[in-house]
Amino acid sequence: MILSLAFSFLFLFLGAAFWWILDAKQRKLLPPGPRGLPIVGSLLNLGSLPHRTFHELSKKYGPIMSLRMGSVPSIVVSSPEAAQLFLKTHDSAFAARPQMEAVAHMSYGNNGISFTNGTYWRHVRKFVVQELLAPAKVNSFRGMRRDEVGLVVEEIKKAAVAGEVVNVSDKVGGLIENMTFRFLLGRSKDDRFDLKGIMTEAFTLAGQFNLADFVPSLKPLDLQGLTRKYKETGKKLDAMLELIIEEHEQNLNTGTRTNNRDIVDEMISLSKNDSSVNHQELAKLIDRSSIKSIMIDIITAAIDTSFTLIEWILTELMRHPRAMKKCQEELTCVVGLDRLVEETDLPKLEYLYMVIKEGMRLHPIVPLLGPHEAKEDIVVNGYHIPQKSRIIVNAWAIGRDSKVWGNNALEFIPERFSESKIDLRGRDFELLPFGSGRRGCPGMQLGLLSVQLVLAQLLHCFDWELPHGKSAEDMDMTEQFGLTIPRIEHLLLVPKLRI
Ligand code: HEM
């Protein structure tokens, strides 16, 4: 009896010792990082601008850093070399997305593109890239974009003649919304329902920090009341999207659609298996929830990104009048002063493209890219990355890395791109505003086109001044963290007619 007790004790002791050594070994192999508190980990130390906090921490712990956010092991990546390891060398291992509560309740869970995984996501993404956002489809809406930009130019002209201050943030935000809605739904404004209003409500909720995403055991308690709000907003959103789809179905059935087929038309055709043979597999999988979820994903991904970027770039140009002047001189040279900018002019505007790259370097609108998740246990650069780790690529920190960008990394100098071959399309890991690899942005062509077109038109048609009594030094450059990082203040400017 005593002997068997002794054996059991020895067995337990050896087991515990083995587990302790293994765990310590695994802990040791994790990338370096702050230890954090029990249960919450480092969550309480992230501050209101986590990209800046991660940047500071990475100076101490290095470009591959580990920390715990609640119970979620997280890896923060902060150099081009490290980003290449996660987004190219081991891209397939990190191409998953974590499941988030906001998506589950407001965007039909696993049915869209931005937060789905596996085979379904591969099929949806292929369809979105090859059909919905293909260059031919984007180009077929050129006339629509010309009309929408033209309307805003006319409004600003009136303000210029009257010498009024223009809220450029509101004007550009409205313009990008209208262009996106016409591309997606075939119409910009609809008095019967307030899709813009409800989407703003959903954005605001989705941008709030939800503790339950990081400490799942707290989910049933709904401590912040967010689950209840997600459900309420999700319900309102669903009713509107249903109405939009029904209308599109009727138009398709009765053949009353006269203009270009919009994105919702394309998705309905696919779900009814009327689409091309390329997407037969997806046609079997896609249903009404998928259509609604993809609509939400496109609205979310397209509007705030493009609009926020234009706002930041105009702000930088106001602070750097020499760069503004160079853009306008280029426009005069390429376009002249007796007509508006056309999309076909854009590839010739090389300096404007440098300004956009520099704007995206200093203000990557999605500073931490989308959240990636490790599909399995994997070793990267000698470090153990546990399955289900959250991978956070700090594009904001990479864009400010003085080892890459030199001692003037924090200054706005578009000319740095006249010598450099670094581009922003995801091949160069020094500049990642659209991400890279399997999860890289599929709307990059449309996003860039909208940003180039709107900026070119605003700089070509108008000179811009700050309201009386304000100077460039007064411009508040504070960021606000959410789904994107806009400037905390709206951009208010006085336009003067230029052409
Ligand atoms: C200047 C404008 C834009 C910027 C800066 C931008 C940036 C990004 C970034 C950083 C990501 C995440 C990449 C990652 O997680 O690694 C992303 C994903 C995505 N973007 Fe964009 N985007 C822009 C415009 C657009 C537009 C116009 C659309 C569609 C019409 C779009 C659709 C998407 C979608 C669907 C995803 C998710 C892809 C997936 O998870 O597979 N984006 N974008």
PDB file of N, CA, C and O and ligand atoms in Angstrom, residues 87 97 113-116 121 125 128 133 180 183 297-298 301-303 305-306 309 360 365-366 368-372 432-436 438-444 446-448 450-451, ligand 1:
ATOM      1  N   LEU A  87       3.541  37.699 -43.533  1.00  0.00           N
ATOM      2  CA  LEU A  87       2.573  37.936 -44.620  1.00  0.00           C
ATOM      3  C   LEU A  87       3.009  37.307 -45.950  1.00  0.00           C
ATOM      4  O   LEU A  87       2.249  37.305 -46.902  1.00  0.00           O
ATOM      5  N   ARG A  97      -8.833  34.741 -39.928  1.00  0.00           N
ATOM      6  CA  ARG A  97      -9.277  35.880 -39.121  1.00  0.00           C
ATOM      7  C   ARG A  97      -9.901  35.337 -37.838  1.00  0.00           C
ATOM      8  O   ARG A  97     -10.588  34.309 -37.866  1.00  0.00           O
ATOM      9  N   ILE A 113     -16.774  38.368 -46.442  1.00  0.00           N
ATOM     10  CA  ILE A 113     -15.412  38.122 -46.934  1.00  0.00           C
ATOM     11  C   ILE A 113     -14.374  38.506 -45.878  1.00  0.00           C
ATOM     12  O   ILE A 113     -13.426  37.770 -45.634  1.00  0.00           O
ATOM     13  N   SER A 114     -14.591  39.652 -45.200  1.00  0.00           N
ATOM     14  CA  SER A 114     -13.527  40.183 -44.342  1.00  0.00           C
ATOM     15  C   SER A 114     -13.256  39.324 -43.115  1.00  0.00           C
ATOM     16  O   SER A 114     -12.153  39.305 -42.601  1.00  0.00           O
ATOM     17  N   PHE A 115     -14.272  38.618 -42.597  1.00  0.00           N
ATOM     18  CA  PHE A 115     -14.057  37.860 -41.349  1.00  0.00           C
ATOM     19  C   PHE A 115     -14.369  36.383 -41.495  1.00  0.00           C
ATOM     20  O   PHE A 115     -14.626  35.706 -40.517  1.00  0.00           O
ATOM     21  N   THR A 116     -14.379  35.876 -42.731  1.00  0.00           N
ATOM     22  CA  THR A 116     -14.621  34.440 -42.918  1.00  0.00           C
ATOM     23  C   THR A 116     -13.300  33.728 -43.157  1.00  0.00           C
ATOM     24  O   THR A 116     -12.287  34.358 -43.459  1.00  0.00           O
ATOM     25  N   TRP A 121     -14.381  31.231 -47.714  1.00  0.00           N
ATOM     26  CA  TRP A 121     -13.714  32.526 -47.900  1.00  0.00           C
ATOM     27  C   TRP A 121     -12.922  32.538 -49.219  1.00  0.00           C
ATOM     28  O   TRP A 121     -12.958  33.529 -49.958  1.00  0.00           O
ATOM     29  N   ARG A 125     -13.726  35.276 -51.975  1.00  0.00           N
ATOM     30  CA  ARG A 125     -12.681  36.240 -52.307  1.00  0.00           C
ATOM     31  C   ARG A 125     -12.378  36.211 -53.815  1.00  0.00           C
ATOM     32  O   ARG A 125     -12.240  37.250 -54.457  1.00  0.00           O
ATOM     33  N   VAL A 128     -15.150  37.986 -55.566  1.00  0.00           N
ATOM     34  CA  VAL A 128     -15.080  39.442 -55.349  1.00  0.00           C
ATOM     35  C   VAL A 128     -13.970  40.033 -56.216  1.00  0.00           C
ATOM     36  O   VAL A 128     -14.146  41.047 -56.898  1.00  0.00           O
ATOM     37  N   LEU A 133     -14.858  43.429 -58.106  1.00  0.00           N
ATOM     38  CA  LEU A 133     -13.875  44.522 -58.061  1.00  0.00           C
ATOM     39  C   LEU A 133     -12.859  44.412 -59.201  1.00  0.00           C
ATOM     40  O   LEU A 133     -11.777  44.997 -59.134  1.00  0.00           O
ATOM     41  N   THR A 180     -19.701  54.987 -53.413  1.00  0.00           N
ATOM     42  CA  THR A 180     -19.723  53.571 -53.004  1.00  0.00           C
ATOM     43  C   THR A 180     -21.129  53.004 -53.124  1.00  0.00           C
ATOM     44  O   THR A 180     -21.325  51.901 -53.650  1.00  0.00           O
ATOM     45  N   PHE A 183     -22.115  52.356 -56.744  1.00  0.00           N
ATOM     46  CA  PHE A 183     -21.398  51.186 -57.259  1.00  0.00           C
ATOM     47  C   PHE A 183     -22.032  49.895 -56.709  1.00  0.00           C
ATOM     48  O   PHE A 183     -22.250  48.925 -57.422  1.00  0.00           O
ATOM     49  N   ASP A 297     -19.563  44.255 -45.693  1.00  0.00           N
ATOM     50  CA  ASP A 297     -18.093  44.269 -45.752  1.00  0.00           C
ATOM     51  C   ASP A 297     -17.588  45.333 -46.727  1.00  0.00           C
ATOM     52  O   ASP A 297     -16.620  46.040 -46.447  1.00  0.00           O
ATOM     53  N   ILE A 298     -18.249  45.436 -47.880  1.00  0.00           N
ATOM     54  CA  ILE A 298     -17.770  46.406 -48.872  1.00  0.00           C
ATOM     55  C   ILE A 298     -18.004  47.837 -48.378  1.00  0.00           C
ATOM     56  O   ILE A 298     -17.118  48.685 -48.462  1.00  0.00           O
ATOM     57  N   ALA A 301     -15.431  48.483 -45.681  1.00  0.00           N
ATOM     58  CA  ALA A 301     -14.030  48.550 -46.129  1.00  0.00           C
ATOM     59  C   ALA A 301     -13.772  49.718 -47.066  1.00  0.00           C
ATOM     60  O   ALA A 301     -12.646  50.208 -47.144  1.00  0.00           O
ATOM     61  N   ALA A 302     -14.821  50.184 -47.777  1.00  0.00           N
ATOM     62  CA  ALA A 302     -14.556  51.141 -48.853  1.00  0.00           C
ATOM     63  C   ALA A 302     -14.666  52.599 -48.428  1.00  0.00           C
ATOM     64  O   ALA A 302     -13.898  53.438 -48.896  1.00  0.00           O
ATOM     65  N   ILE A 303     -15.631  52.914 -47.551  1.00  0.00           N
ATOM     66  CA  ILE A 303     -15.946  54.341 -47.354  1.00  0.00           C
ATOM     67  C   ILE A 303     -14.939  55.039 -46.444  1.00  0.00           C
ATOM     68  O   ILE A 303     -14.229  55.956 -46.854  1.00  0.00           O
ATOM     69  N   THR A 305     -12.084  54.258 -45.268  1.00  0.00           N
ATOM     70  CA  THR A 305     -10.670  54.198 -45.658  1.00  0.00           C
ATOM     71  C   THR A 305     -10.327  55.322 -46.632  1.00  0.00           C
ATOM     72  O   THR A 305      -9.457  56.150 -46.357  1.00  0.00           O
ATOM     73  N   SER A 306     -11.052  55.363 -47.766  1.00  0.00           N
ATOM     74  CA  SER A 306     -10.707  56.323 -48.821  1.00  0.00           C
ATOM     75  C   SER A 306     -10.896  57.755 -48.314  1.00  0.00           C
ATOM     76  O   SER A 306     -10.051  58.633 -48.520  1.00  0.00           O
ATOM     77  N   LEU A 309      -8.265  58.901 -45.733  1.00  0.00           N
ATOM     78  CA  LEU A 309      -6.967  59.122 -46.363  1.00  0.00           C
ATOM     79  C   LEU A 309      -6.926  60.483 -47.070  1.00  0.00           C
ATOM     80  O   LEU A 309      -5.962  61.248 -46.931  1.00  0.00           O
ATOM     81  N   MET A 360       0.158  57.881 -47.157  1.00  0.00           N
ATOM     82  CA  MET A 360      -0.160  56.538 -46.642  1.00  0.00           C
ATOM     83  C   MET A 360       0.952  56.009 -45.733  1.00  0.00           C
ATOM     84  O   MET A 360       0.705  55.186 -44.868  1.00  0.00           O
ATOM     85  N   ILE A 365      -4.274  54.136 -42.951  1.00  0.00           N
ATOM     86  CA  ILE A 365      -5.615  54.337 -42.410  1.00  0.00           C
ATOM     87  C   ILE A 365      -6.068  53.148 -41.550  1.00  0.00           C
ATOM     88  O   ILE A 365      -6.890  53.276 -40.660  1.00  0.00           O
ATOM     89  N   VAL A 366      -5.537  51.954 -41.881  1.00  0.00           N
ATOM     90  CA  VAL A 366      -5.820  50.778 -41.045  1.00  0.00           C
ATOM     91  C   VAL A 366      -4.464  50.432 -40.403  1.00  0.00           C
ATOM     92  O   VAL A 366      -3.731  49.583 -40.900  1.00  0.00           O
ATOM     93  N   LEU A 368      -3.140  48.857 -37.968  1.00  0.00           N
ATOM     94  CA  LEU A 368      -2.700  47.521 -37.521  1.00  0.00           C
ATOM     95  C   LEU A 368      -3.201  46.437 -38.492  1.00  0.00           C
ATOM     96  O   LEU A 368      -3.279  45.268 -38.146  1.00  0.00           O
ATOM     97  N   LEU A 369      -3.503  46.806 -39.710  1.00  0.00           N
ATOM     98  CA  LEU A 369      -4.140  45.941 -40.714  1.00  0.00           C
ATOM     99  C   LEU A 369      -5.366  45.256 -40.089  1.00  0.00           C
ATOM    100  O   LEU A 369      -5.800  45.629 -39.005  1.00  0.00           O
ATOM    101  N   GLY A 370      -5.929  44.265 -40.800  1.00  0.00           N
ATOM    102  CA  GLY A 370      -7.014  43.498 -40.176  1.00  0.00           C
ATOM    103  C   GLY A 370      -6.372  42.491 -39.230  1.00  0.00           C
ATOM    104  O   GLY A 370      -5.203  42.142 -39.406  1.00  0.00           O
ATOM    105  N   PRO A 371      -7.104  42.001 -38.217  1.00  0.00           N
ATOM    106  CA  PRO A 371      -6.499  41.003 -37.330  1.00  0.00           C
ATOM    107  C   PRO A 371      -6.298  39.679 -38.067  1.00  0.00           C
ATOM    108  O   PRO A 371      -7.195  39.204 -38.762  1.00  0.00           O
ATOM    109  N   HIS A 372      -5.092  39.120 -37.965  1.00  0.00           N
ATOM    110  CA  HIS A 372      -4.827  37.789 -38.531  1.00  0.00           C
ATOM    111  C   HIS A 372      -4.763  36.802 -37.361  1.00  0.00           C
ATOM    112  O   HIS A 372      -4.511  37.192 -36.224  1.00  0.00           O
ATOM    113  N   LEU A 432       2.886  49.281 -46.174  1.00  0.00           N
ATOM    114  CA  LEU A 432       1.824  48.264 -46.239  1.00  0.00           C
ATOM    115  C   LEU A 432       0.419  48.835 -45.999  1.00  0.00           C
ATOM    116  O   LEU A 432      -0.364  48.265 -45.238  1.00  0.00           O
ATOM    117  N   PRO A 433       0.055  49.952 -46.643  1.00  0.00           N
ATOM    118  CA  PRO A 433      -1.271  50.517 -46.333  1.00  0.00           C
ATOM    119  C   PRO A 433      -2.422  49.608 -46.739  1.00  0.00           C
ATOM    120  O   PRO A 433      -3.529  49.739 -46.222  1.00  0.00           O
ATOM    121  N   PHE A 434      -2.183  48.698 -47.700  1.00  0.00           N
ATOM    122  CA  PHE A 434      -3.249  47.785 -48.132  1.00  0.00           C
ATOM    123  C   PHE A 434      -2.994  46.360 -47.645  1.00  0.00           C
ATOM    124  O   PHE A 434      -3.634  45.422 -48.108  1.00  0.00           O
ATOM    125  N   GLY A 435      -2.032  46.160 -46.731  1.00  0.00           N
ATOM    126  CA  GLY A 435      -1.665  44.807 -46.316  1.00  0.00           C
ATOM    127  C   GLY A 435      -0.919  44.111 -47.440  1.00  0.00           C
ATOM    128  O   GLY A 435      -0.437  44.757 -48.387  1.00  0.00           O
ATOM    129  N   SER A 436      -0.832  42.794 -47.358  1.00  0.00           N
ATOM    130  CA  SER A 436      -0.105  42.034 -48.379  1.00  0.00           C
ATOM    131  C   SER A 436      -0.536  40.579 -48.287  1.00  0.00           C
ATOM    132  O   SER A 436      -1.031  40.139 -47.252  1.00  0.00           O
ATOM    133  N   ARG A 438      -2.421  36.860 -48.956  1.00  0.00           N
ATOM    134  CA  ARG A 438      -3.773  36.321 -49.146  1.00  0.00           C
ATOM    135  C   ARG A 438      -4.875  37.243 -48.608  1.00  0.00           C
ATOM    136  O   ARG A 438      -5.975  37.255 -49.120  1.00  0.00           O
ATOM    137  N   ARG A 439      -4.593  37.980 -47.527  1.00  0.00           N
ATOM    138  CA  ARG A 439      -5.609  38.847 -46.931  1.00  0.00           C
ATOM    139  C   ARG A 439      -5.447  40.304 -47.358  1.00  0.00           C
ATOM    140  O   ARG A 439      -6.133  41.186 -46.817  1.00  0.00           O
ATOM    141  N   GLY A 440      -4.524  40.583 -48.271  1.00  0.00           N
ATOM    142  CA  GLY A 440      -4.323  41.954 -48.722  1.00  0.00           C
ATOM    143  C   GLY A 440      -5.622  42.515 -49.296  1.00  0.00           C
ATOM    144  O   GLY A 440      -6.530  41.766 -49.687  1.00  0.00           O
ATOM    145  N   CYS A 441      -5.723  43.837 -49.371  1.00  0.00           N
ATOM    146  CA  CYS A 441      -6.978  44.485 -49.758  1.00  0.00           C
ATOM    147  C   CYS A 441      -7.368  44.170 -51.209  1.00  0.00           C
ATOM    148  O   CYS A 441      -6.629  44.505 -52.137  1.00  0.00           O
ATOM    149  N   PRO A 442      -8.559  43.574 -51.428  1.00  0.00           N
ATOM    150  CA  PRO A 442      -8.994  43.316 -52.807  1.00  0.00           C
ATOM    151  C   PRO A 442      -9.565  44.560 -53.489  1.00  0.00           C
ATOM    152  O   PRO A 442      -9.803  44.539 -54.691  1.00  0.00           O
ATOM    153  N   GLY A 443      -9.779  45.639 -52.704  1.00  0.00           N
ATOM    154  CA  GLY A 443     -10.373  46.843 -53.295  1.00  0.00           C
ATOM    155  C   GLY A 443      -9.339  47.917 -53.571  1.00  0.00           C
ATOM    156  O   GLY A 443      -9.684  49.083 -53.764  1.00  0.00           O
ATOM    157  N   MET A 444      -8.050  47.502 -53.615  1.00  0.00           N
ATOM    158  CA  MET A 444      -6.976  48.492 -53.733  1.00  0.00           C
ATOM    159  C   MET A 444      -7.132  49.365 -54.997  1.00  0.00           C
ATOM    160  O   MET A 444      -7.010  50.586 -54.924  1.00  0.00           O
ATOM    161  N   LEU A 446      -9.784  50.197 -56.739  1.00  0.00           N
ATOM    162  CA  LEU A 446     -10.885  51.148 -56.603  1.00  0.00           C
ATOM    163  C   LEU A 446     -10.557  52.220 -55.560  1.00  0.00           C
ATOM    164  O   LEU A 446     -10.809  53.412 -55.766  1.00  0.00           O
ATOM    165  N   GLY A 447      -9.962  51.787 -54.436  1.00  0.00           N
ATOM    166  CA  GLY A 447      -9.621  52.738 -53.366  1.00  0.00           C
ATOM    167  C   GLY A 447      -8.644  53.787 -53.869  1.00  0.00           C
ATOM    168  O   GLY A 447      -8.867  54.992 -53.712  1.00  0.00           O
ATOM    169  N   LEU A 448      -7.580  53.334 -54.525  1.00  0.00           N
ATOM    170  CA  LEU A 448      -6.557  54.267 -55.022  1.00  0.00           C
ATOM    171  C   LEU A 448      -7.139  55.216 -56.061  1.00  0.00           C
ATOM    172  O   LEU A 448      -6.871  56.419 -56.055  1.00  0.00           O
ATOM    173  N   SER A 450     -10.256  56.220 -56.414  1.00  0.00           N
ATOM    174  CA  SER A 450     -11.125  57.243 -55.811  1.00  0.00           C
ATOM    175  C   SER A 450     -10.282  58.330 -55.154  1.00  0.00           C
ATOM    176  O   SER A 450     -10.568  59.523 -55.301  1.00  0.00           O
ATOM    177  N   VAL A 451      -9.233  57.905 -54.437  1.00  0.00           N
ATOM    178  CA  VAL A 451      -8.399  58.878 -53.719  1.00  0.00           C
ATOM    179  C   VAL A 451      -7.689  59.793 -54.724  1.00  0.00           C
ATOM    180  O   VAL A 451      -7.684  61.023 -54.576  1.00  0.00           O
TER     181      VAL A 451
HETATM  182  C1  HEM B   1      -7.652  53.752 -49.726  1.00  0.00           C
HETATM  183  C2  HEM B   1      -8.543  52.838 -49.534  1.00  0.00           C
HETATM  184  C3  HEM B   1      -8.318  51.503 -48.842  1.00  0.00           C
HETATM  185  C4  HEM B   1      -7.364  51.117 -47.941  1.00  0.00           C
HETATM  186  C5  HEM B   1      -6.223  51.953 -47.377  1.00  0.00           C
HETATM  187  C6  HEM B   1      -7.636  49.722 -47.602  1.00  0.00           C
HETATM  188  C7  HEM B   1      -6.869  48.956 -46.737  1.00  0.00           C
HETATM  189  C8  HEM B   1      -7.158  47.652 -46.396  1.00  0.00           C
HETATM  190  C9  HEM B   1      -6.407  46.886 -45.431  1.00  0.00           C
HETATM  191  C10 HEM B   1      -5.179  47.374 -44.668  1.00  0.00           C
HETATM  192  C11 HEM B   1      -6.991  45.666 -45.335  1.00  0.00           C
HETATM  193  C12 HEM B   1      -6.581  44.523 -44.396  1.00  0.00           C
HETATM  194  C13 HEM B   1      -5.406  43.739 -44.916  1.00  0.00           C
HETATM  195  C14 HEM B   1      -4.972  42.660 -43.938  1.00  0.00           C
HETATM  196  O1  HEM B   1      -5.702  42.326 -43.023  1.00  0.00           O
HETATM  197  O2  HEM B   1      -3.855  42.171 -44.083  1.00  0.00           O
HETATM  198  C15 HEM B   1      -8.116  45.649 -46.248  1.00  0.00           C
HETATM  199  C16 HEM B   1      -8.953  44.570 -46.429  1.00  0.00           C
HETATM  200  C17 HEM B   1     -10.064  44.600 -47.231  1.00  0.00           C
HETATM  201  N1  HEM B   1     -10.453  45.623 -48.076  1.00  0.00           N
HETATM  202 FE1  HEM B   1      -9.531  47.405 -48.284  1.00  0.00          FE
HETATM  203  N2  HEM B   1      -8.747  49.315 -48.293  1.00  0.00           N
HETATM  204  C18 HEM B   1      -9.189  50.351 -49.069  1.00  0.00           C
HETATM  205  C19 HEM B   1     -10.263  50.352 -49.937  1.00  0.00           C
HETATM  206  C20 HEM B   1     -11.096  49.270 -50.163  1.00  0.00           C
HETATM  207  C21 HEM B   1     -12.210  49.264 -51.080  1.00  0.00           C
HETATM  208  C22 HEM B   1     -12.597  50.440 -51.982  1.00  0.00           C
HETATM  209  C23 HEM B   1     -12.798  48.033 -50.976  1.00  0.00           C
HETATM  210  C24 HEM B   1     -13.995  47.469 -51.700  1.00  0.00           C
HETATM  211  C25 HEM B   1     -14.807  48.089 -52.487  1.00  0.00           C
HETATM  212  C26 HEM B   1     -12.039  47.265 -49.998  1.00  0.00           C
HETATM  213  C27 HEM B   1     -12.336  45.976 -49.620  1.00  0.00           C
HETATM  214  C28 HEM B   1     -11.612  45.248 -48.697  1.00  0.00           C
HETATM  215  C29 HEM B   1     -12.006  43.916 -48.243  1.00  0.00           C
HETATM  216  C30 HEM B   1     -13.247  43.146 -48.690  1.00  0.00           C
HETATM  217  C31 HEM B   1     -11.025  43.499 -47.329  1.00  0.00           C
HETATM  218  C32 HEM B   1     -10.975  42.177 -46.575  1.00  0.00           C
HETATM  219  C33 HEM B   1     -10.218  41.135 -47.395  1.00  0.00           C
HETATM  220  C34 HEM B   1     -10.118  39.779 -46.724  1.00  0.00           C
HETATM  221  O3  HEM B   1     -10.192  39.697 -45.497  1.00  0.00           O
HETATM  222  O4  HEM B   1      -9.928  38.798 -47.449  1.00  0.00           O
HETATM  223  N3  HEM B   1     -11.020  48.045 -49.532  1.00  0.00           N
HETATM  224  N4  HEM B   1      -8.189  46.873 -46.880  1.00  0.00           N
END
